[in-house]
Amino acid sequence: MMPLTMVDIGTENTICKVGGKEETRRFLENLGFVVGGKVTVISEMGGNMIVNVKDSRVAIGKDMANRIMV
């Protein structure tokens, strides 16, 4: 298991765990980051990422990406 910030661009990964406070986890789950879901990193710039999750593109910051374990 490793944080989303460490995965290679373009490879599909399965979400194993979403960490952080309750409101942070709920926010990420509402965006589609649920355990067992698939996520693909589209691009990464300065730690901020654009990811493909549930057939939609989402931009998340480095601190949020570090809480998503794949």
XYZ file of C-alpha atoms in Angstrom:
70
model
C 0.000 0.000 0.000
C 1.282 3.480 -0.889
C -0.164 7.000 -1.156
C -1.642 8.153 -4.455
C 1.188 10.703 -4.796
C 3.684 7.852 -5.421
C 1.926 5.995 -8.250
C 2.955 6.199 -11.915
C 1.001 8.431 -14.278
C -1.381 6.503 -16.516
C -1.614 3.287 -14.475
C -4.932 2.220 -12.981
C -4.872 1.573 -9.241
C -7.383 0.237 -6.732
C -8.121 2.361 -3.655
C -7.336 0.395 -0.478
C -7.919 3.032 2.204
C -9.004 6.658 2.563
C -7.468 8.317 5.617
C -7.839 11.617 7.421
C -10.532 13.161 9.588
C -14.165 12.136 9.201
C -15.100 15.225 7.155
C -12.069 14.744 4.883
C -12.973 11.095 4.239
C -16.593 12.028 3.533
C -15.480 14.788 1.117
C -13.205 12.375 -0.783
C -15.919 9.689 -0.862
C -18.363 12.212 -2.347
C -15.811 12.855 -5.113
C -15.724 9.105 -5.841
C -12.681 7.992 -3.832
C -14.170 4.875 -2.235
C -12.403 1.701 -1.090
C -12.302 -0.774 -3.951
C -12.755 1.950 -6.579
C -10.377 2.472 -9.489
C -8.274 5.623 -9.833
C -5.840 6.678 -12.570
C -3.445 9.630 -12.297
C -3.734 11.757 -15.452
C -1.141 14.421 -14.602
C 0.865 15.791 -11.685
C 2.241 19.307 -11.272
C 3.954 20.530 -8.119
C 2.310 17.799 -6.069
C -1.202 18.676 -7.230
C -2.837 15.971 -9.295
C -5.531 15.462 -11.884
C -6.986 11.980 -11.494
C -9.623 9.964 -13.292
C -12.086 8.428 -10.839
C -15.545 7.023 -11.662
C -15.352 8.268 -15.270
C -14.713 11.885 -14.264
C -11.598 13.992 -13.860
C -10.928 15.468 -10.436
C -8.163 17.837 -9.337
C -6.855 17.245 -5.814
C -4.048 18.759 -3.785
C -0.997 16.910 -2.532
C -2.296 16.766 1.064
C -5.523 15.081 -0.083
C -3.681 12.711 -2.441
C -1.449 11.600 0.439
C -4.522 10.412 2.353
C -5.631 8.096 -0.457
C -3.846 4.738 -0.247
C -3.671 2.430 -3.266
